[in-house]
Structures are given as C-alpha cells and as structure tokens.
GROMACS .gro file of C-alpha atoms in nm:
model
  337
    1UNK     CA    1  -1.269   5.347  -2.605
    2UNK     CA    2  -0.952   5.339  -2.445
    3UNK     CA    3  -1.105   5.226  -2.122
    4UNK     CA    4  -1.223   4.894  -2.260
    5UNK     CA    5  -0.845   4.789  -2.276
    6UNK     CA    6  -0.784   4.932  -1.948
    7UNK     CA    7  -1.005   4.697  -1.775
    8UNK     CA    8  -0.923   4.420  -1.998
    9UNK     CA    9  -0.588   4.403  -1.970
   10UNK     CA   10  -0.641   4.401  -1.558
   11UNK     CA   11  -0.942   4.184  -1.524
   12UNK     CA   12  -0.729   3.942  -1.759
   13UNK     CA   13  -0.415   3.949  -1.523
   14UNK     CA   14  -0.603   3.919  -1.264
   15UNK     CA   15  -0.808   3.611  -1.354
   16UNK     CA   16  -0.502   3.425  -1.544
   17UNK     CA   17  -0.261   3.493  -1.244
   18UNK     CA   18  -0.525   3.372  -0.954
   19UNK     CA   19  -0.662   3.071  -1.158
   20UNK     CA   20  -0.286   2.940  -1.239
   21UNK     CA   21  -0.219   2.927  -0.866
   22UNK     CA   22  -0.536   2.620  -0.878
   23UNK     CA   23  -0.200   2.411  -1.109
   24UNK     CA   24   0.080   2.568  -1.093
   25UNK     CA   25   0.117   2.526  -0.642
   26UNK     CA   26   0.036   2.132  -0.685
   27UNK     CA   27   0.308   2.139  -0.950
   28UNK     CA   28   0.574   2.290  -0.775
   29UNK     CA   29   0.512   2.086  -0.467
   30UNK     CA   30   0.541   1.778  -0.633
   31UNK     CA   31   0.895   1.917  -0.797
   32UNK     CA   32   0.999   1.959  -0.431
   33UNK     CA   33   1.027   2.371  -0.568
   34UNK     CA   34   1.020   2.448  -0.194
   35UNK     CA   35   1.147   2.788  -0.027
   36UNK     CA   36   1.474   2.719   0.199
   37UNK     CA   37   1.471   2.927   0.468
   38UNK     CA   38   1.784   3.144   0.578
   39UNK     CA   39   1.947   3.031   0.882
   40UNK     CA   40   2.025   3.418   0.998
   41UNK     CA   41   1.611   3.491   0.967
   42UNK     CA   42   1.359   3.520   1.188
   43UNK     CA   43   1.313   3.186   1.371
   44UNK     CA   44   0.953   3.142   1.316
   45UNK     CA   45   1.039   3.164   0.988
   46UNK     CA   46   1.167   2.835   0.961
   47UNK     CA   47   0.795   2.674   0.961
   48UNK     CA   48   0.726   2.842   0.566
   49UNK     CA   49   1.025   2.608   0.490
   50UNK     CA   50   0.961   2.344   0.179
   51UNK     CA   51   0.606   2.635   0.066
   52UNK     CA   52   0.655   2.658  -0.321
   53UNK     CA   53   0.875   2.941  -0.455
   54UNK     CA   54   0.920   3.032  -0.823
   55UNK     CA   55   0.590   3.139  -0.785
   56UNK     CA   56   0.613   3.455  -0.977
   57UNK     CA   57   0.578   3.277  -1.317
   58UNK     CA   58   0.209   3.293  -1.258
   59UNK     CA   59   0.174   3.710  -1.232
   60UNK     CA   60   0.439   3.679  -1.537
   61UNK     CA   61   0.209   3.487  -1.721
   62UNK     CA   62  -0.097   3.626  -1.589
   63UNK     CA   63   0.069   3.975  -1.687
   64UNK     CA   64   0.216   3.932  -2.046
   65UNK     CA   65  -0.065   3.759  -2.179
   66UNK     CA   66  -0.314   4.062  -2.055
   67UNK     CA   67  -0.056   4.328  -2.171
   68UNK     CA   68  -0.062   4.194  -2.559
   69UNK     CA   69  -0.399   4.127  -2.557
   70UNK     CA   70  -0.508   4.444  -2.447
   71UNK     CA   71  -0.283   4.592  -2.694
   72UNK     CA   72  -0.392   4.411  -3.011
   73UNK     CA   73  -0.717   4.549  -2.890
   74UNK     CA   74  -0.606   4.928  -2.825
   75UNK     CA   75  -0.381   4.889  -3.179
   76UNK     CA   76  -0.704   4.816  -3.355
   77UNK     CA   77  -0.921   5.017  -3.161
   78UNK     CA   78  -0.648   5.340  -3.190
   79UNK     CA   79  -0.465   5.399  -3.510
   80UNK     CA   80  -0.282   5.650  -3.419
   81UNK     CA   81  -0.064   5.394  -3.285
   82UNK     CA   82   0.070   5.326  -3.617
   83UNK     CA   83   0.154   5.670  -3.632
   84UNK     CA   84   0.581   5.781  -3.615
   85UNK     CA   85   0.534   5.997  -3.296
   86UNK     CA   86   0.405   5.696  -3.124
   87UNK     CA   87   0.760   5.483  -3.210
   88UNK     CA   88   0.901   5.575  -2.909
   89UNK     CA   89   0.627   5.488  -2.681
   90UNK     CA   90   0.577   5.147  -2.857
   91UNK     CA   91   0.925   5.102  -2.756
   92UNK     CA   92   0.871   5.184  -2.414
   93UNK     CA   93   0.632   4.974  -2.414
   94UNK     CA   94   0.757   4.639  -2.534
   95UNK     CA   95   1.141   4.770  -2.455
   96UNK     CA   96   0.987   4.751  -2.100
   97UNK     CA   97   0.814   4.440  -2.103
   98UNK     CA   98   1.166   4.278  -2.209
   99UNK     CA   99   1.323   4.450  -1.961
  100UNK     CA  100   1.113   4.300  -1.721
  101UNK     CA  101   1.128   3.934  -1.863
  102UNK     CA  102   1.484   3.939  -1.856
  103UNK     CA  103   1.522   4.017  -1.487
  104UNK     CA  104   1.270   3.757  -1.423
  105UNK     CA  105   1.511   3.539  -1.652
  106UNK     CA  106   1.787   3.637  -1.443
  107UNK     CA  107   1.583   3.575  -1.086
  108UNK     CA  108   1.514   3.176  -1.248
  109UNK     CA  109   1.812   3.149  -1.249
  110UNK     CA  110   1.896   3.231  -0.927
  111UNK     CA  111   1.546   3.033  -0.756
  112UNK     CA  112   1.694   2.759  -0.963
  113UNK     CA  113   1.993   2.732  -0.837
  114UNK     CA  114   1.910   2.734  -0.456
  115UNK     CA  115   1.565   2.495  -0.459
  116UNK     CA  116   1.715   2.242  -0.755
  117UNK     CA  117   2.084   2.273  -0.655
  118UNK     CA  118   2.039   2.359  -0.258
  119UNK     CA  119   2.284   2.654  -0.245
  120UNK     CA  120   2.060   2.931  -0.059
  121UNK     CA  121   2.247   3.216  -0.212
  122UNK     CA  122   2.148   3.117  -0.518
  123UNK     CA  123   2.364   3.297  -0.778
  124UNK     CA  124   2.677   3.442  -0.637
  125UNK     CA  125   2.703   3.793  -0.620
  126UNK     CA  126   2.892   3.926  -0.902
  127UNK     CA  127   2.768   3.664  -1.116
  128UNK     CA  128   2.387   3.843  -1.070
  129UNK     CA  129   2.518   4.152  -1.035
  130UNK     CA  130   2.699   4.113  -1.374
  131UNK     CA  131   2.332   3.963  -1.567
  132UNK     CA  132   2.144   4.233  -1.370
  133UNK     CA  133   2.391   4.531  -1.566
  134UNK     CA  134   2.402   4.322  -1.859
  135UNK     CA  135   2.015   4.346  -1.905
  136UNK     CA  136   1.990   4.709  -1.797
  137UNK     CA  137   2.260   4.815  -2.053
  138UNK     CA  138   2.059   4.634  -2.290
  139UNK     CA  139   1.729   4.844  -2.235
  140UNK     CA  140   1.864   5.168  -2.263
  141UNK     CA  141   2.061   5.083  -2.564
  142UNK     CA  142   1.744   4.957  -2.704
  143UNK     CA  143   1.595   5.293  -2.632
  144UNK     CA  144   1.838   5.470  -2.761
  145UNK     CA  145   1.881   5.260  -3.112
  146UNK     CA  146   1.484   5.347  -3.159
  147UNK     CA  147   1.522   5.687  -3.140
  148UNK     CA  148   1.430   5.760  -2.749
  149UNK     CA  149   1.696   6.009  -2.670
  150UNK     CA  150   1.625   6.205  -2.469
  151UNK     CA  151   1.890   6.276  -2.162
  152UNK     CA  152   1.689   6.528  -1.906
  153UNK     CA  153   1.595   6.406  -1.594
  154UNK     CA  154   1.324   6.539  -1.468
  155UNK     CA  155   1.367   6.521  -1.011
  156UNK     CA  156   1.050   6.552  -0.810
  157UNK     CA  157   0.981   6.928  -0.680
  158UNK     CA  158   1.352   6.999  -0.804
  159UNK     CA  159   1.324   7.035  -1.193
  160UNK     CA  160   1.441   6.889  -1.473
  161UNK     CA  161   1.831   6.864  -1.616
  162UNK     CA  162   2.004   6.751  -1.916
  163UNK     CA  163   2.262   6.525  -1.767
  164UNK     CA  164   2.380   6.445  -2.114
  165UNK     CA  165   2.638   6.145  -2.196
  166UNK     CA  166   2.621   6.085  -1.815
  167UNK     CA  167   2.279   6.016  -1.815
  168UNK     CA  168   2.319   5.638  -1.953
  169UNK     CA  169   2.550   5.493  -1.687
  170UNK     CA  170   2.328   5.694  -1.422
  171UNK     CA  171   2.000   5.510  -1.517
  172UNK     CA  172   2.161   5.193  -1.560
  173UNK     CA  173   2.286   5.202  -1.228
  174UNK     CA  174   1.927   5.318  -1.139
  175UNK     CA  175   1.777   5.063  -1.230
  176UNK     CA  176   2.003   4.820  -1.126
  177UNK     CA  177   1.975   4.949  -0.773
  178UNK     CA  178   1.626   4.956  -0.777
  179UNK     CA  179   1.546   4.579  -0.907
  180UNK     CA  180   1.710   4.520  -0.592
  181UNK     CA  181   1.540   4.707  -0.407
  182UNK     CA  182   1.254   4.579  -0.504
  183UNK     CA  183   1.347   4.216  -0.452
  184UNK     CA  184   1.474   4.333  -0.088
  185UNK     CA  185   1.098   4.412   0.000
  186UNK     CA  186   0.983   4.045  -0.077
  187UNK     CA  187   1.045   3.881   0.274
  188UNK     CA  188   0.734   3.860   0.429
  189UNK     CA  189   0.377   3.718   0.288
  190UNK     CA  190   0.217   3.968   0.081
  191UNK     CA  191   0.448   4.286   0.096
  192UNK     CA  192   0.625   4.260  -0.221
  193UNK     CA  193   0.290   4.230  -0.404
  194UNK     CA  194   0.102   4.484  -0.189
  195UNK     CA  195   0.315   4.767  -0.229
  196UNK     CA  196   0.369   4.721  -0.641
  197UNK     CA  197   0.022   4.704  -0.659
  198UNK     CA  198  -0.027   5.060  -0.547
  199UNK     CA  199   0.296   5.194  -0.724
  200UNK     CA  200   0.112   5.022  -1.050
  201UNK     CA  201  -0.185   5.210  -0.946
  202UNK     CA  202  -0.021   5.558  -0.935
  203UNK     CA  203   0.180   5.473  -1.252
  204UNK     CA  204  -0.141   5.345  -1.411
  205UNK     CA  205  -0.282   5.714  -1.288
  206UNK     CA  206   0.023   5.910  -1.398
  207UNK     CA  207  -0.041   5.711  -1.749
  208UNK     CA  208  -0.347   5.822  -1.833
  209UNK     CA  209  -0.247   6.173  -1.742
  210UNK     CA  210   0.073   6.202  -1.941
  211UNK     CA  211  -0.108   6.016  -2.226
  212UNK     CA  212   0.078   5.739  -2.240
  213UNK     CA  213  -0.228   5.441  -2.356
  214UNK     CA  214   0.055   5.179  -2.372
  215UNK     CA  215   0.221   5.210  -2.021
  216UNK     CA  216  -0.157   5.228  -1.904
  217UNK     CA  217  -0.201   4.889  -1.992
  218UNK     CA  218   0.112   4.765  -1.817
  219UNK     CA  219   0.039   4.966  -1.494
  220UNK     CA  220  -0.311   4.807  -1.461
  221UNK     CA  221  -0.183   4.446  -1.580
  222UNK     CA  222   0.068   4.484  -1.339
  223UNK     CA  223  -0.154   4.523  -1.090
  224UNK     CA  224  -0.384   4.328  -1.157
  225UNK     CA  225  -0.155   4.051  -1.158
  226UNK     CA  226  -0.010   4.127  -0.825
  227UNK     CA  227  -0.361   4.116  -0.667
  228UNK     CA  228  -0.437   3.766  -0.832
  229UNK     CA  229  -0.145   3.653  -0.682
  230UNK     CA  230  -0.173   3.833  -0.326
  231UNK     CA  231  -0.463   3.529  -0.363
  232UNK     CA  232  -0.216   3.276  -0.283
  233UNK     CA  233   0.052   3.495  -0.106
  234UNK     CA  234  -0.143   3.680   0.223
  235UNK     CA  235  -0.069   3.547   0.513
  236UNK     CA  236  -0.049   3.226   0.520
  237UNK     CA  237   0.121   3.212   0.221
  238UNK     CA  238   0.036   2.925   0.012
  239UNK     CA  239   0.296   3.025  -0.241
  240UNK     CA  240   0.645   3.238  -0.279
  241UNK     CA  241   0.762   3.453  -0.608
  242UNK     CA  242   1.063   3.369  -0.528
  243UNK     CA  243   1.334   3.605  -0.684
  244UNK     CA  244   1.165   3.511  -1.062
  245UNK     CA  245   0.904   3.727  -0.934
  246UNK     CA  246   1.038   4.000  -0.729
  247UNK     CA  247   1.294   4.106  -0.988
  248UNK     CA  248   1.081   4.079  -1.245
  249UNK     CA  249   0.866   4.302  -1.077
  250UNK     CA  250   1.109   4.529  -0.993
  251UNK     CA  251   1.119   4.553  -1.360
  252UNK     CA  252   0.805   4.635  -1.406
  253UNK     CA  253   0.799   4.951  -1.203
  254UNK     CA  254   1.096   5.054  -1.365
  255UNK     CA  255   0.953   4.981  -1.701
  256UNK     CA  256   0.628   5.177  -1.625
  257UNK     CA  257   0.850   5.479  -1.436
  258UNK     CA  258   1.124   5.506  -1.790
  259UNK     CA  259   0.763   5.471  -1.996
  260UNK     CA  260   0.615   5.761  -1.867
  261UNK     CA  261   0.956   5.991  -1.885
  262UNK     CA  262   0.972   5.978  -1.503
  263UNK     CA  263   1.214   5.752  -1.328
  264UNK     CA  264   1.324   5.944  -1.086
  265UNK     CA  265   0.942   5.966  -0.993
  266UNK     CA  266   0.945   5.601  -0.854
  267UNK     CA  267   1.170   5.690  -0.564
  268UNK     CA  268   0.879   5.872  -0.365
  269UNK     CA  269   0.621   5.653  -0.502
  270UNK     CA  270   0.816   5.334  -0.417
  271UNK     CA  271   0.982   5.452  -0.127
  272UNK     CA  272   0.949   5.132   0.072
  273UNK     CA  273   1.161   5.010  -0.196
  274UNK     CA  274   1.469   5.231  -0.113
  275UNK     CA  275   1.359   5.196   0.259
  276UNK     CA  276   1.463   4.850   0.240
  277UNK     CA  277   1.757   4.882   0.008
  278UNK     CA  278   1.935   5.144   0.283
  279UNK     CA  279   1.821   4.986   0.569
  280UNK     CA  280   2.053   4.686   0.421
  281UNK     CA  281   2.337   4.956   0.327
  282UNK     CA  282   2.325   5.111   0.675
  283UNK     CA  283   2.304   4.796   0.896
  284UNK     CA  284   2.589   4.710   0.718
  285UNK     CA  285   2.799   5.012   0.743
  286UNK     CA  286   2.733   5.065   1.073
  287UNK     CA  287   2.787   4.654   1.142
  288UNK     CA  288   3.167   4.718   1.037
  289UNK     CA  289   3.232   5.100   1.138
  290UNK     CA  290   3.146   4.954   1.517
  291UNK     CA  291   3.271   4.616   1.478
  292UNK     CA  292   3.015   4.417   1.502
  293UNK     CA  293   2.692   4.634   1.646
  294UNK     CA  294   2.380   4.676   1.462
  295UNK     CA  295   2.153   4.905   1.431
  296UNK     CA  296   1.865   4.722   1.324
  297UNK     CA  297   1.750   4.397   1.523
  298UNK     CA  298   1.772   4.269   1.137
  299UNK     CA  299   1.757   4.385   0.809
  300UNK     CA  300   1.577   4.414   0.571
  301UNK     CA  301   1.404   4.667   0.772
  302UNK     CA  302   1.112   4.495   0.775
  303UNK     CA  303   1.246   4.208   0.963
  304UNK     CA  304   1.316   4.478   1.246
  305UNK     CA  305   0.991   4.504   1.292
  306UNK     CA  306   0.887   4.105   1.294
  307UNK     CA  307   1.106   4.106   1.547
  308UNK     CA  308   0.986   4.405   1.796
  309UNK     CA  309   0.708   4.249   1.793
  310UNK     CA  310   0.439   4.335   1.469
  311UNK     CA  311   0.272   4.050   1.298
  312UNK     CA  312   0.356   4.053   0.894
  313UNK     CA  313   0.004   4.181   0.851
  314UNK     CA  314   0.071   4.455   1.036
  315UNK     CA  315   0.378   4.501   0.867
  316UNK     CA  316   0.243   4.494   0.488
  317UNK     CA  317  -0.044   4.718   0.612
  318UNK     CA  318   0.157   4.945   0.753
  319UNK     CA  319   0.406   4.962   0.495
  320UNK     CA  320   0.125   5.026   0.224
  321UNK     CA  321   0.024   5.297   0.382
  322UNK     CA  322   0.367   5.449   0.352
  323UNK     CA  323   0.300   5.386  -0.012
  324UNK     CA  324   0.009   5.585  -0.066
  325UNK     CA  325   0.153   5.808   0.084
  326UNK     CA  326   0.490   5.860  -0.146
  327UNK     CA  327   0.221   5.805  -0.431
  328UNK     CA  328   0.028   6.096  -0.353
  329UNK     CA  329   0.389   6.275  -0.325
  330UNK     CA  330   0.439   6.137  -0.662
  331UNK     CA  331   0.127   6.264  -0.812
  332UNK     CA  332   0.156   6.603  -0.657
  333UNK     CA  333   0.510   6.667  -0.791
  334UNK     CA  334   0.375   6.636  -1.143
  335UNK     CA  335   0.101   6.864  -1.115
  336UNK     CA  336   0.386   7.083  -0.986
  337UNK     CA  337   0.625   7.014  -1.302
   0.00000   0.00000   0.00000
C-alpha cells in the first residue's frame, strides 16, 4: 500500500516541477529575474549572464505539493499514523519540511536582493548567517518541544554517543554548515540538482529500511523534483535555482538525514557537499597563511576543474559518481550499526 504514495508523491514532483518551468522561465524573463554573474568567475561564465534565477520556486512547489498529497493519501491509507509513537516522526516530517521552507525563505531573500536591487552578494554575511542560525535553532527547538529528545549521535562505522546538552548547539551548527555547503555545490548547470537527487535516493532507501513512511515521501519528492527541474537546468541551462533553491535544498537533505535519526550519515552520502565547503575553507586559509597563493585555480572546487580544462558535464558526471559512491558508504555503515 505504502508504495502507491511512494510513487505518487515523486511522479507528482516530478510532473509539477518540469511543467512550471513551461510559465514560470517566460515570467522571470520578463521581470528581468536574470543571474548576475561574478566578476572573479570563470570568464566564459559571463555568457549565462541575464538566464533566470529564483528558479528553485518551481522544485519547491513541485515538492510541497507532492509531499502533502502523498501524505493525506498514506494518513488515510495507514492509521497507524494517528497513533502516539508516530508523534515524533510526524514532526520530523513537517518540522522538516519547515525547515526547509524557511531556508528557501531566507535564500529569496538573498536572490532578491542581488537581481531586484543589483548588489551580487546579495545579503551580507552576518545578516544570512544570523537568519540561517535563527531558522536552525528554530527546528531543533521544535523537535525538542514535541517530544523528540533524543541526544545520541550515531557516527558512521564509529558508533553512537550521547553528547547530551551539547548536542543542540552541535547540530545547529551542523546544519548550518551544511545548507552551505550545499548552496556552495550550485555553480555549474545541473550539479546542485544531480547530486541531491542521488542523496534523496539513498535517503529515500535508508527510509524505507528504518521504517520511516513519512521521510520516504520527502526523499522521493525530493527527488523527483530535482529531476523535473534538471529539465530546465542541464547544460545549457535554461534556468538557475538561484540561492531560493540551493538552500532550500540543502534543507531538504538535512530534513530527510535528522528524519531518519542519522545526520551525521549525510556527510559520506553528500560528500561533494563538504568537498566544496573545505575546498572554500582551505583556498582561503592557505590564500592568507602564504599571502596571497592559492591552492586551487578557484574555488569552489569545482571551478578548479572548469578551469583545467573539464566541460561542466564532465564535471556533474563526475562528481555524481563520487556520490554513489559515499551513498553506498552510507548504506553500508547502517547495515554495520
């Protein structure tokens, strides 16, 4: 019964995502919603100046309206949903999806800001930084008021510890760290949305082997939402997410990775994600310990490689494959657990 949902919720995030693309690209070129292009970035680059950004709001439509739908249908079709062991996964479950709107909230903001007001930065720093806390303080607390309390952390091949009061400002920085990370990893056509949709897939996997029917149906909304948009976003790209869509993907993952009880699981399965984060850290570090050298050609590390010489195909493909890779990593450490 439960596979009915399944499919449902991805077939409908698929189909609302790709067919909004048909409106919503016309609309945001005639807003003049196109992507400025850093200065500092590849050169080539410069030719995807004035393509639509603030794209993502079609995968976040696309994926909200599959994820309720296909849970009014599981809550009817399951009532053992109603049940009080399943509170905390309910909470999870729409806990998450907030989660996830909110950092999409906080990436409008920031799309807004550069395309309506032309300052490329978009927010500054601490101001994001400051809404990016704000909202991930705000999901564990909401956890925690309805009754998910629960302070182990369970490490991949490493075991699980009770990190107790510290656990909180841990995660938060977490999660934090890795909506940026995620958001890092959208600089080329189709890489942001290739890699989440195989991290949705293993989550969507790990799911329906933990038991957990709700985060199910956000893994496979999630990615089927990132393949209707991949649609408009290969290479060419005929559209950007913009950061509305990268961060709130990168809530998402982290939704799906705190629904199933295993955060710390997303750092193999996502580890493109935290490739790009510390190839940022480190090109920066090592840009001030030596004054001015770099390690990297550029960084993200994936602009490194545009500019050795790989075309962003390459680059997504390759990177992908790193991603199956850390997912089967992922999968195996739970067997292990």
């Amino acid at each position: 019964m439960k596979t009915i949902p399944i499919a449902l919720s991805a077939l409908v995030a698929f189909a609302v995502t790709a067919a909004l693309g048909i409106k919503v690209i016309p609309f945001l070129h005639r807003l003049k919603y196109g992507q400025t292009i850093r200065s500092d970035g590849p050169s080539w680059h410069k030719s995807k100046s004035g393509t639509p950004t603030m794209g993502g709001v079609m995968f976040i439509t696309g994926i909200l309206t599959a994820a309720v739908i296909a849970w009014i249908y599981l809550v009817y079709a399951d009532e053992s949903l109603f049940l009080p062991e399943s509170r905390v996964a309910n909470v999870r479950f729409f806990a998450g999806l907030g989660m996830a709107v909110a950092f999409g909230f906080v990436g409008f903001l920031d799309d807004y800001i550069k395309v309506v007001k032309h300052r490329n930065l978009g927010l500054r720093a601490r101001e994001k930084f400051a809404l990016q806390v704000l909202v991930a303080v705000a999901y564990l607390v909401t956890l925690y008021l309805f009754g998910d309390r629960g302070t182990y952390l369970a490490v991949p091949f490493l075991g699980s510890w009770d990190l107790g009061w510290f656990y909180y400002p841990a995660m938060a920085v977490f999660i934090v760290g890795s909506v940026n990370a995620v958001n890092l990893t959208d600089g080329i056509d189709g890489l942001a949305g290739s890699v989440t949709f195989l991290v949705a897939l293993c989550m969507m996997f790990l799911s329906g082997l933990l038991g957990y029917s709700g985060m199910s149906l956000l893994a496979t909304a999630l990615a089927g939402g990132c393949v209707g948009f991949l649609v408009w976003n290969m290479h060419p790209a005929k559209v950007f997410m913009g950061d509305t869509g990268s961060l709130f993907l990168g809530g998402m993952v982290l939704a799906l990775a705190f629904g199933v009880g295993l955060p710390a699981f997303l750092i193999p399965a996502g580890a493109i994600y935290y490739i790009e984060m510390f190839s940022v850290i480190i090109q920066v570090g090592y840009f001030k310990l030596t004054h001015g050298k770099r390690l990297f050609k550029m960084s993200p590390i994936h602009h490194h490689f545009e500019l050795s010489g790989w075309s962003e195909n390459k680059i997504v493909l390759r990177f992908s494959l790193v991603t199956l890779l850390g997912c089967a990593v992922a999968i195996c450490a739970v067997f292990l657990m």
